[in-house]
Coordinates of C-alpha atoms in Angstrom, one line a residue:
X1 CA -9.3 -43.3 -31.1
X2 CA -7.8 -39.9 -30.9
X3 CA -9.9 -36.7 -30.6
X4 CA -9.4 -33.8 -33.0
X5 CA -8.0 -30.5 -31.9
X6 CA -10.2 -27.5 -31.5
X7 CA -10.1 -24.8 -34.2
X8 CA -7.7 -21.9 -33.5
X9 CA -6.9 -18.5 -34.7
X10 CA -9.6 -16.1 -35.7
X11 CA -12.3 -18.7 -35.1
X12 CA -11.3 -19.5 -31.6
X13 CA -12.6 -16.3 -29.9
X14 CA -16.0 -16.2 -28.2
X15 CA -18.8 -15.0 -30.3
X16 CA -20.3 -11.6 -29.4
X17 CA -23.7 -12.2 -27.8
X18 CA -26.1 -9.8 -29.6
X19 CA -29.9 -10.2 -29.5
X20 CA -31.7 -10.7 -32.8
X21 CA -34.5 -8.2 -33.4
X22 CA -35.8 -9.6 -36.7
X23 CA -38.8 -11.7 -37.6
X24 CA -41.0 -10.9 -34.6
X25 CA -44.8 -11.2 -34.4
X26 CA -46.6 -9.6 -31.5
X27 CA -43.4 -9.2 -29.6
X28 CA -42.5 -12.9 -30.0
X29 CA -39.8 -14.3 -32.2
X30 CA -41.4 -16.7 -34.7
X31 CA -41.2 -20.2 -33.4
X32 CA -38.9 -19.4 -30.5
X33 CA -39.2 -19.0 -27.6
X34 CA -43.0 -18.6 -28.0
X35 CA -44.6 -22.0 -27.9
X36 CA -41.6 -23.6 -26.1
X37 CA -41.1 -24.8 -22.5
X38 CA -40.9 -21.8 -20.2
X39 CA -42.9 -19.7 -22.7
X40 CA -46.2 -21.6 -22.9
X41 CA -49.4 -19.7 -22.5
X42 CA -52.3 -21.0 -20.3
X43 CA -54.0 -22.9 -23.2
X44 CA -50.7 -24.5 -24.3
X45 CA -50.0 -25.7 -20.7
X46 CA -53.5 -27.2 -20.6
X47 CA -52.9 -28.9 -23.9
X48 CA -49.6 -30.4 -22.6
X49 CA -51.3 -31.8 -19.5
X50 CA -54.1 -33.3 -21.6
X51 CA -51.7 -34.8 -24.1
X52 CA -49.8 -36.5 -21.3
X53 CA -53.0 -37.9 -19.9
X54 CA -54.0 -39.2 -23.3
X55 CA -50.7 -40.8 -23.9
X56 CA -50.6 -42.4 -20.4
X57 CA -54.1 -43.8 -21.0
X58 CA -52.8 -45.6 -24.1
X59 CA -49.6 -46.8 -22.5
X60 CA -47.4 -44.4 -24.4
X61 CA -46.2 -42.3 -21.5
X62 CA -45.0 -43.0 -18.0
X63 CA -44.5 -40.0 -15.7
X64 CA -41.5 -41.5 -13.9
X65 CA -39.3 -40.3 -12.5
X66 CA -37.7 -40.2 -14.9
X67 CA -40.5 -39.7 -17.4
X68 CA -40.5 -42.0 -20.5
X69 CA -40.5 -38.9 -22.7
X70 CA -39.3 -35.4 -21.8
X71 CA -41.6 -32.4 -22.0
X72 CA -39.8 -30.8 -24.9
X73 CA -40.4 -33.8 -27.1
X74 CA -44.1 -33.8 -26.3
X75 CA -44.3 -30.1 -27.0
X76 CA -42.8 -30.6 -30.4
X77 CA -45.6 -32.9 -31.4
X78 CA -48.2 -30.5 -30.0
X79 CA -46.7 -27.5 -31.9
X80 CA -46.8 -29.6 -35.1
X81 CA -50.5 -30.3 -34.5
X82 CA -51.6 -26.8 -33.5
X83 CA -51.9 -27.9 -29.8
X84 CA -54.7 -30.3 -30.5
X85 CA -53.9 -33.3 -28.2
X86 CA -55.9 -35.9 -30.2
X87 CA -54.0 -35.0 -33.4
X88 CA -50.7 -34.9 -31.7
X89 CA -51.5 -38.3 -30.2
X90 CA -52.0 -39.8 -33.6
X91 CA -48.7 -38.5 -34.9
X92 CA -46.9 -39.5 -31.7
X93 CA -48.3 -43.1 -31.9
X94 CA -47.3 -43.4 -35.6
X95 CA -43.8 -42.3 -34.7
X96 CA -43.5 -44.7 -31.8
X97 CA -44.7 -47.5 -34.0
X98 CA -42.2 -46.5 -36.7
X99 CA -39.3 -46.3 -34.3
X100 CA -40.2 -49.7 -32.8
X101 CA -40.6 -51.3 -36.3
X102 CA -37.1 -50.0 -37.3
X103 CA -35.4 -50.5 -33.9
X104 CA -34.1 -46.9 -34.1
X105 CA -32.4 -46.9 -30.7
X106 CA -30.5 -50.1 -31.6
X107 CA -29.7 -48.8 -35.1
X108 CA -28.1 -45.6 -33.6
X109 CA -26.2 -47.5 -30.9
X110 CA -24.7 -50.1 -33.3
X111 CA -24.5 -48.6 -36.8
X112 CA -21.2 -48.9 -38.5
X113 CA -19.2 -45.7 -37.8
X114 CA -17.8 -45.4 -41.3
X115 CA -21.3 -45.9 -42.8
X116 CA -22.6 -43.2 -40.5
X117 CA -19.8 -40.9 -41.6
X118 CA -20.6 -41.5 -45.3
X119 CA -24.1 -40.2 -44.6
X120 CA -22.9 -37.3 -42.5
X121 CA -20.6 -36.1 -45.3
X122 CA -23.5 -35.9 -47.8
X123 CA -26.3 -34.4 -45.7
X124 CA -26.8 -31.3 -43.4
X125 CA -23.9 -31.0 -41.0
X126 CA -23.6 -29.3 -37.7
X127 CA -20.9 -26.6 -37.9
X128 CA -20.3 -26.9 -34.1
X129 CA -21.6 -23.4 -33.8
X130 CA -25.0 -21.8 -32.8
X131 CA -27.1 -18.9 -33.9
X132 CA -27.7 -15.8 -31.7
X133 CA -30.4 -17.7 -29.8
X134 CA -28.2 -20.7 -29.0
X135 CA -29.8 -23.0 -31.7
X136 CA -27.3 -25.3 -33.5
X137 CA -26.3 -24.1 -37.0
X138 CA -26.2 -26.6 -39.8
X139 CA -24.8 -26.4 -43.4
X140 CA -26.0 -28.3 -46.4
X141 CA -24.3 -28.1 -49.8
X142 CA -26.6 -29.9 -52.2
X143 CA -24.2 -30.1 -55.1
X144 CA -22.4 -33.0 -53.4
X145 CA -25.6 -35.1 -53.8
X146 CA -24.9 -35.8 -57.5
X147 CA -26.1 -39.0 -59.2
X148 CA -22.8 -40.7 -58.7
X149 CA -22.6 -40.0 -55.0
X150 CA -26.2 -40.9 -54.4
X151 CA -25.9 -44.2 -56.3
X152 CA -22.8 -45.2 -54.3
X153 CA -24.5 -44.2 -51.1
X154 CA -27.6 -46.1 -51.8
X155 CA -25.7 -49.2 -52.8
X156 CA -23.6 -49.2 -49.7
X157 CA -26.7 -48.5 -47.5
X158 CA -28.0 -52.0 -48.4
X159 CA -25.2 -53.6 -46.5
X160 CA -24.9 -51.2 -43.6
X161 CA -24.0 -53.1 -40.4
X162 CA -26.1 -52.7 -37.3
X163 CA -27.8 -55.0 -34.8
X164 CA -31.2 -53.4 -35.6
X165 CA -33.9 -55.7 -36.9
X166 CA -36.2 -53.7 -39.2
X167 CA -39.5 -54.4 -40.8
X168 CA -38.2 -53.5 -44.3
X169 CA -40.8 -50.9 -45.1
X170 CA -38.4 -47.9 -44.7
X171 CA -35.6 -48.1 -47.3
X172 CA -32.1 -48.6 -45.8
X173 CA -30.8 -45.4 -47.5
X174 CA -33.4 -43.5 -45.4
X175 CA -32.7 -45.3 -42.2
X176 CA -29.0 -44.2 -42.4
X177 CA -30.2 -40.7 -43.0
X178 CA -32.4 -40.8 -39.9
X179 CA -29.4 -41.8 -37.8
X180 CA -28.3 -38.2 -38.5
X181 CA -31.7 -37.0 -37.1
X182 CA -31.0 -39.1 -34.0
X183 CA -27.7 -37.2 -33.7
X184 CA -29.6 -33.9 -33.9
X185 CA -32.1 -34.8 -31.2
X186 CA -29.8 -36.9 -29.0
X187 CA -26.5 -35.0 -29.2
X188 CA -26.5 -31.5 -30.8
X189 CA -29.8 -30.2 -29.3
X190 CA -29.2 -31.6 -25.8
X191 CA -25.6 -30.1 -25.8
X192 CA -26.9 -26.7 -26.9
X193 CA -29.6 -26.9 -24.2
X194 CA -27.0 -27.3 -21.5
X195 CA -25.1 -24.1 -22.6
X196 CA -26.4 -21.2 -20.4
X197 CA -24.8 -18.4 -22.4
X198 CA -28.0 -17.5 -24.3
X199 CA -31.1 -15.4 -23.8
X200 CA -33.4 -18.2 -22.5
X201 CA -31.2 -20.7 -20.7
X202 CA -34.1 -22.4 -19.0
X203 CA -35.8 -23.2 -22.3
X204 CA -34.6 -26.4 -24.0
X205 CA -33.3 -26.2 -27.6
X206 CA -35.3 -28.4 -29.9
X207 CA -34.7 -26.6 -33.3
X208 CA -31.9 -26.2 -35.8
X209 CA -30.9 -23.3 -38.1
X210 CA -29.9 -24.3 -41.6
X211 CA -27.8 -22.8 -44.4
X212 CA -28.7 -24.6 -47.6
X213 CA -26.3 -23.8 -50.4
X214 CA -27.7 -24.7 -53.9
X215 CA -24.8 -23.1 -55.8
X216 CA -23.9 -25.1 -58.9
X217 CA -26.9 -27.4 -58.8
X218 CA -28.4 -27.9 -62.3
X219 CA -32.1 -28.4 -63.0
X220 CA -31.3 -32.0 -64.0
X221 CA -29.7 -32.6 -60.6
X222 CA -32.7 -31.2 -58.8
X223 CA -35.0 -33.4 -60.8
X224 CA -32.9 -36.5 -60.2
X225 CA -33.0 -35.8 -56.4
X226 CA -36.7 -34.9 -56.3
X227 CA -38.0 -38.4 -55.3
X228 CA -35.2 -39.0 -52.8
X229 CA -35.5 -35.6 -51.1
X230 CA -39.3 -35.7 -51.0
X231 CA -39.3 -39.1 -49.3
X232 CA -36.7 -38.0 -46.8
X233 CA -38.6 -34.8 -46.1
X234 CA -42.0 -36.5 -45.7
X235 CA -40.6 -39.0 -43.1
X236 CA -38.7 -36.3 -41.3
X237 CA -41.8 -34.1 -41.0
X238 CA -43.8 -37.1 -39.8
X239 CA -41.4 -38.5 -37.2
X240 CA -39.1 -35.5 -36.2
X241 CA -41.6 -32.7 -36.2
X242 CA -40.7 -29.1 -35.3
X243 CA -36.9 -29.7 -35.4
X244 CA -36.4 -27.1 -38.2
X245 CA -36.4 -23.4 -37.6
X246 CA -35.0 -20.9 -40.1
X247 CA -33.6 -22.1 -43.4
X248 CA -31.5 -19.8 -45.5
X249 CA -31.3 -20.8 -49.2
X250 CA -28.2 -19.4 -50.8
X251 CA -26.9 -19.5 -54.5
X252 CA -30.4 -20.1 -56.0
X253 CA -30.1 -20.3 -59.9
X254 CA -32.4 -18.6 -62.3
X255 CA -34.7 -21.6 -62.6
X256 CA -35.1 -22.0 -58.8
X257 CA -38.6 -20.5 -58.8
X258 CA -39.7 -23.7 -60.7
X259 CA -37.9 -26.0 -58.2
X260 CA -39.3 -24.0 -55.3
X261 CA -42.8 -24.9 -56.4
X262 CA -42.0 -28.6 -55.7
X263 CA -40.0 -28.1 -52.5
X264 CA -42.4 -25.9 -50.6
X265 CA -45.1 -28.6 -50.8
X266 CA -42.9 -30.9 -48.7
X267 CA -43.2 -28.6 -45.7
X268 CA -46.1 -27.2 -43.6
X269 CA -47.0 -23.5 -44.1
X270 CA -45.3 -22.5 -40.8
X271 CA -42.0 -24.0 -41.9
X272 CA -42.3 -22.4 -45.3
X273 CA -42.7 -19.0 -43.6
X274 CA -39.3 -19.5 -42.0
X275 CA -37.5 -20.2 -45.3
X276 CA -35.4 -17.3 -46.7
X277 CA -34.2 -17.3 -50.3
X278 CA -31.3 -14.9 -50.2
X279 CA -29.8 -13.1 -53.3
X280 CA -26.0 -12.8 -53.2
X281 CA -26.0 -9.2 -52.0
X282 CA -28.2 -10.0 -49.0
X283 CA -26.4 -13.1 -47.8
X284 CA -23.9 -11.6 -45.4
X285 CA -26.2 -8.9 -43.9
X286 CA -29.2 -11.3 -43.4
X287 CA -27.1 -14.1 -41.9
X288 CA -25.5 -11.6 -39.5
X289 CA -28.9 -10.6 -38.2
X290 CA -29.4 -14.2 -37.0
X291 CA -25.8 -15.5 -36.5
X292 CA -22.7 -13.8 -35.0
X293 CA -20.0 -13.3 -37.8
X294 CA -17.6 -15.6 -35.8
X295 CA -20.0 -18.4 -36.3
X296 CA -20.8 -17.9 -40.0
X297 CA -18.7 -20.0 -42.4
X298 CA -16.2 -17.9 -44.3
X299 CA -17.7 -18.8 -47.7
X300 CA -20.8 -16.8 -46.7
X301 CA -19.0 -13.7 -45.4
X302 CA -18.3 -14.8 -41.9
X303 CA -15.1 -15.6 -39.9
X304 CA -15.5 -19.4 -39.3
X305 CA -13.0 -21.6 -41.1
X306 CA -15.5 -24.4 -41.7
X307 CA -16.0 -26.3 -45.0
X308 CA -18.7 -28.8 -45.9
X309 CA -17.6 -32.3 -45.0
X310 CA -15.5 -31.4 -42.0
X311 CA -16.2 -32.4 -38.4
X312 CA -17.8 -29.6 -36.3
X313 CA -15.5 -26.7 -35.3
X314 CA -16.8 -26.6 -31.7
X315 CA -17.8 -23.4 -30.0
X316 CA -15.0 -22.4 -27.6
X317 CA -17.6 -22.2 -24.8
X318 CA -18.3 -25.9 -25.3
X319 CA -14.5 -26.6 -25.1
X320 CA -14.3 -24.7 -21.9
X321 CA -17.2 -26.5 -20.2
X322 CA -16.2 -30.0 -21.2
X323 CA -14.1 -32.3 -19.0
X324 CA -12.6 -34.6 -21.6
X325 CA -12.0 -38.3 -20.9
X326 CA -10.2 -41.3 -22.4
X327 CA -7.7 -39.2 -24.4
X328 CA -10.4 -37.2 -26.3
X329 CA -9.9 -33.5 -26.8
X330 CA -12.9 -33.0 -29.1
X331 CA -16.0 -35.0 -30.2
X332 CA -15.0 -38.0 -32.5
X333 CA -16.6 -39.3 -35.6
X334 CA -19.8 -41.4 -35.5
X335 CA -22.9 -41.4 -33.4
X336 CA -22.9 -39.7 -29.9
X337 CA -25.4 -39.1 -27.2
X338 CA -25.8 -37.6 -23.7
X339 CA -27.0 -39.3 -20.5
X340 CA -26.9 -38.5 -16.8
X341 CA -23.6 -39.3 -15.0
X342 CA -24.4 -42.2 -12.6
X343 CA -24.1 -41.0 -9.0
X344 CA -23.7 -37.3 -10.0
X345 CA -27.0 -35.5 -10.9
X346 CA -25.0 -32.3 -11.6
X347 CA -23.3 -33.5 -14.8
X348 CA -24.0 -35.3 -18.1
X349 CA -21.7 -37.6 -20.0
X350 CA -21.3 -37.9 -23.8
X351 CA -21.0 -41.5 -25.0
X352 CA -19.5 -42.4 -28.4
X353 CA -21.4 -45.4 -29.7
X354 CA -21.7 -47.3 -33.0
X355 CA -19.6 -50.2 -34.3
X356 CA -16.1 -50.4 -35.7
X357 CA -15.4 -53.6 -37.6
X358 CA -18.6 -55.0 -36.1
X359 CA -17.3 -54.4 -32.6
X360 CA -19.5 -52.0 -30.6
X361 CA -17.9 -49.0 -28.9
X362 CA -19.2 -47.4 -25.8
X363 CA -16.7 -44.8 -24.6
X364 CA -17.1 -41.8 -22.4
X365 CA -15.9 -38.8 -24.4
X366 CA -16.4 -36.0 -21.8
X367 CA -18.8 -34.7 -19.2
X368 CA -20.4 -31.3 -18.9
X369 CA -22.2 -29.4 -16.2
X370 CA -26.0 -30.0 -16.2
X371 CA -27.9 -26.7 -16.3
X372 CA -31.2 -27.9 -17.6
X373 CA -33.6 -28.7 -16.1
X374 CA -32.5 -26.4 -13.2
X375 CA -32.3 -28.2 -9.9
X376 CA -35.4 -27.5 -7.7
X377 CA -34.4 -27.2 -4.1
X378 CA -36.8 -29.0 -1.8
X379 CA -38.8 -26.7 0.4
X380 CA -38.1 -26.5 4.1
X381 CA -40.5 -28.7 6.1
X382 CA -43.2 -26.7 7.7
X383 CA -43.5 -27.4 11.5
X384 CA -47.1 -27.4 12.5
X385 CA -48.2 -25.5 15.5
X386 CA -49.2 -27.5 18.5
X387 CA -52.6 -29.1 18.1
X388 CA -52.7 -28.3 14.3
X389 CA -52.4 -31.1 11.8
X390 CA -50.0 -30.7 8.9
X391 CA -51.8 -30.3 5.6
X392 CA -50.7 -32.8 3.0
X393 CA -50.8 -31.6 -0.6
X394 CA -53.1 -33.8 -2.7
X395 CA -51.7 -34.9 -6.0
X396 CA -53.3 -33.1 -8.9
X397 CA -55.7 -35.5 -10.6
X398 CA -55.1 -36.6 -14.2
X399 CA -57.9 -35.2 -16.4
X400 CA -60.3 -37.8 -17.8
X401 CA -60.5 -38.7 -21.5
X402 CA -63.7 -36.6 -21.8
X403 CA -62.0 -33.6 -20.1
X404 CA -59.1 -33.9 -22.6
X405 CA -61.5 -33.9 -25.5
X406 CA -63.1 -30.7 -24.1
X407 CA -59.7 -29.0 -23.7
X408 CA -58.9 -30.0 -27.3
X409 CA -62.1 -28.2 -28.5
X410 CA -61.2 -25.1 -26.7
X411 CA -57.5 -25.1 -27.8
X412 CA -58.4 -25.5 -31.5
X413 CA -59.6 -21.9 -31.4
X414 CA -56.1 -20.7 -30.8
X415 CA -55.5 -20.6 -34.5
X416 CA -57.4 -17.3 -34.6
X417 CA -54.8 -15.2 -32.6
X418 CA -53.6 -15.0 -29.1
X419 CA -54.6 -11.3 -29.0
X420 CA -58.3 -11.6 -29.9
X421 CA -61.2 -11.5 -27.6
X422 CA -61.9 -15.1 -28.7
X423 CA -58.6 -16.2 -27.2
X424 CA -59.6 -14.7 -23.9
X425 CA -62.8 -16.6 -24.0
X426 CA -60.9 -19.8 -24.8
X427 CA -58.7 -19.2 -21.8
X428 CA -61.8 -18.9 -19.6
X429 CA -63.2 -22.1 -21.2
X430 CA -60.0 -24.1 -20.6
X431 CA -59.9 -22.9 -17.0
X432 CA -63.5 -24.0 -16.5
X433 CA -62.8 -27.4 -18.1
X434 CA -59.7 -27.9 -15.9
X435 CA -61.8 -27.1 -12.7
X436 CA -64.4 -29.6 -13.8
X437 CA -61.7 -32.2 -14.6
X438 CA -60.3 -32.0 -11.1
X439 CA -63.7 -32.6 -9.7
X440 CA -64.5 -35.4 -12.0
X441 CA -63.2 -39.0 -11.7
X442 CA -59.6 -39.2 -12.9
X443 CA -58.4 -41.4 -15.7
X444 CA -56.5 -43.6 -13.2
X445 CA -59.5 -44.2 -11.1
X446 CA -62.1 -44.5 -13.8

């Protein structure tokens, strides 16, 4: 397979790096970086430790190395459940059961490439660019989801080839859609995480910014799509929590206020607070607050020559950092994911997977430098003075189940506000519980 050429001309120059100053609360941008790795407060750090202990107790987490689940994934579930470990555990377990029942990893690895592309051309697509914070920018033009396209898509989904054995409870049309979510979490977000040209290069990217264009969509089309979109949104919220950040709705017709009444019930209140419905005269100025003009598609007042349905027009910085392999000069069609390069901890490789004519592909596309997590240099060994024994650092004990429950109770109070006196009291309470947890029998030894 031959890779596609990178975009050229006006779209090939590097985007100007300008900080966004909009949508801040208490000095923090809504949703990012506050509440993400590298920017967790004391209570959130405690909740993460308690969550790991709870998952480990039930066999859903192994510390490794490498760990069975990375910290940024666990933090997504905690954010979705207001940092209450018990609630996050329930959602995480439901997701793990769902993934196992539908063999999600095998589905993504072996799905027919053309079937995957049929889904990609209908649903939100990565433009290959990022917003000002380094978060991948997606475009979704809903008018392409007309009754004829959806009918053809659903019919073909019944016979999509993959080696996955599923339980039949999730419709095939939705499983193909969730292969796209796998691409978000296993390809686009990890790639953006490894790009250090952003304000918080040590914070992993777990979100997406979306332009949703509803131009030309009739009320009848909205109504026909209602059940399909609601089912997809419900499953996405349940099993891919906290992967959406800002959503810009463009081209809203006069009746959209009625449609919005249905749509906003599909999302939690925090997500709804990050949805912007933009009138035509505000599209360009608002998008430019969040996205550099070189990364905004031309149809919305920017300089990027990108149209819905195309493969991503990769950021020039990505092209510069990639060392291409096997004749590729860009990322190909079909599912992709990143993994460590065997024998070289400083780089990651991109693998093209999926099946072509029921023959699995597994080809290295490129490698990139690994910048996250940053390498921690081992400390120089301390030579003990003569006659003095070297102190060995004891491993920090895992909090017991009872301690986790106590931490949960304390963290639930965070919904008040981080600035209140109550939050300070919570911080003190969590600190006390942690001290008690270290003194008490650990989960492993109980």
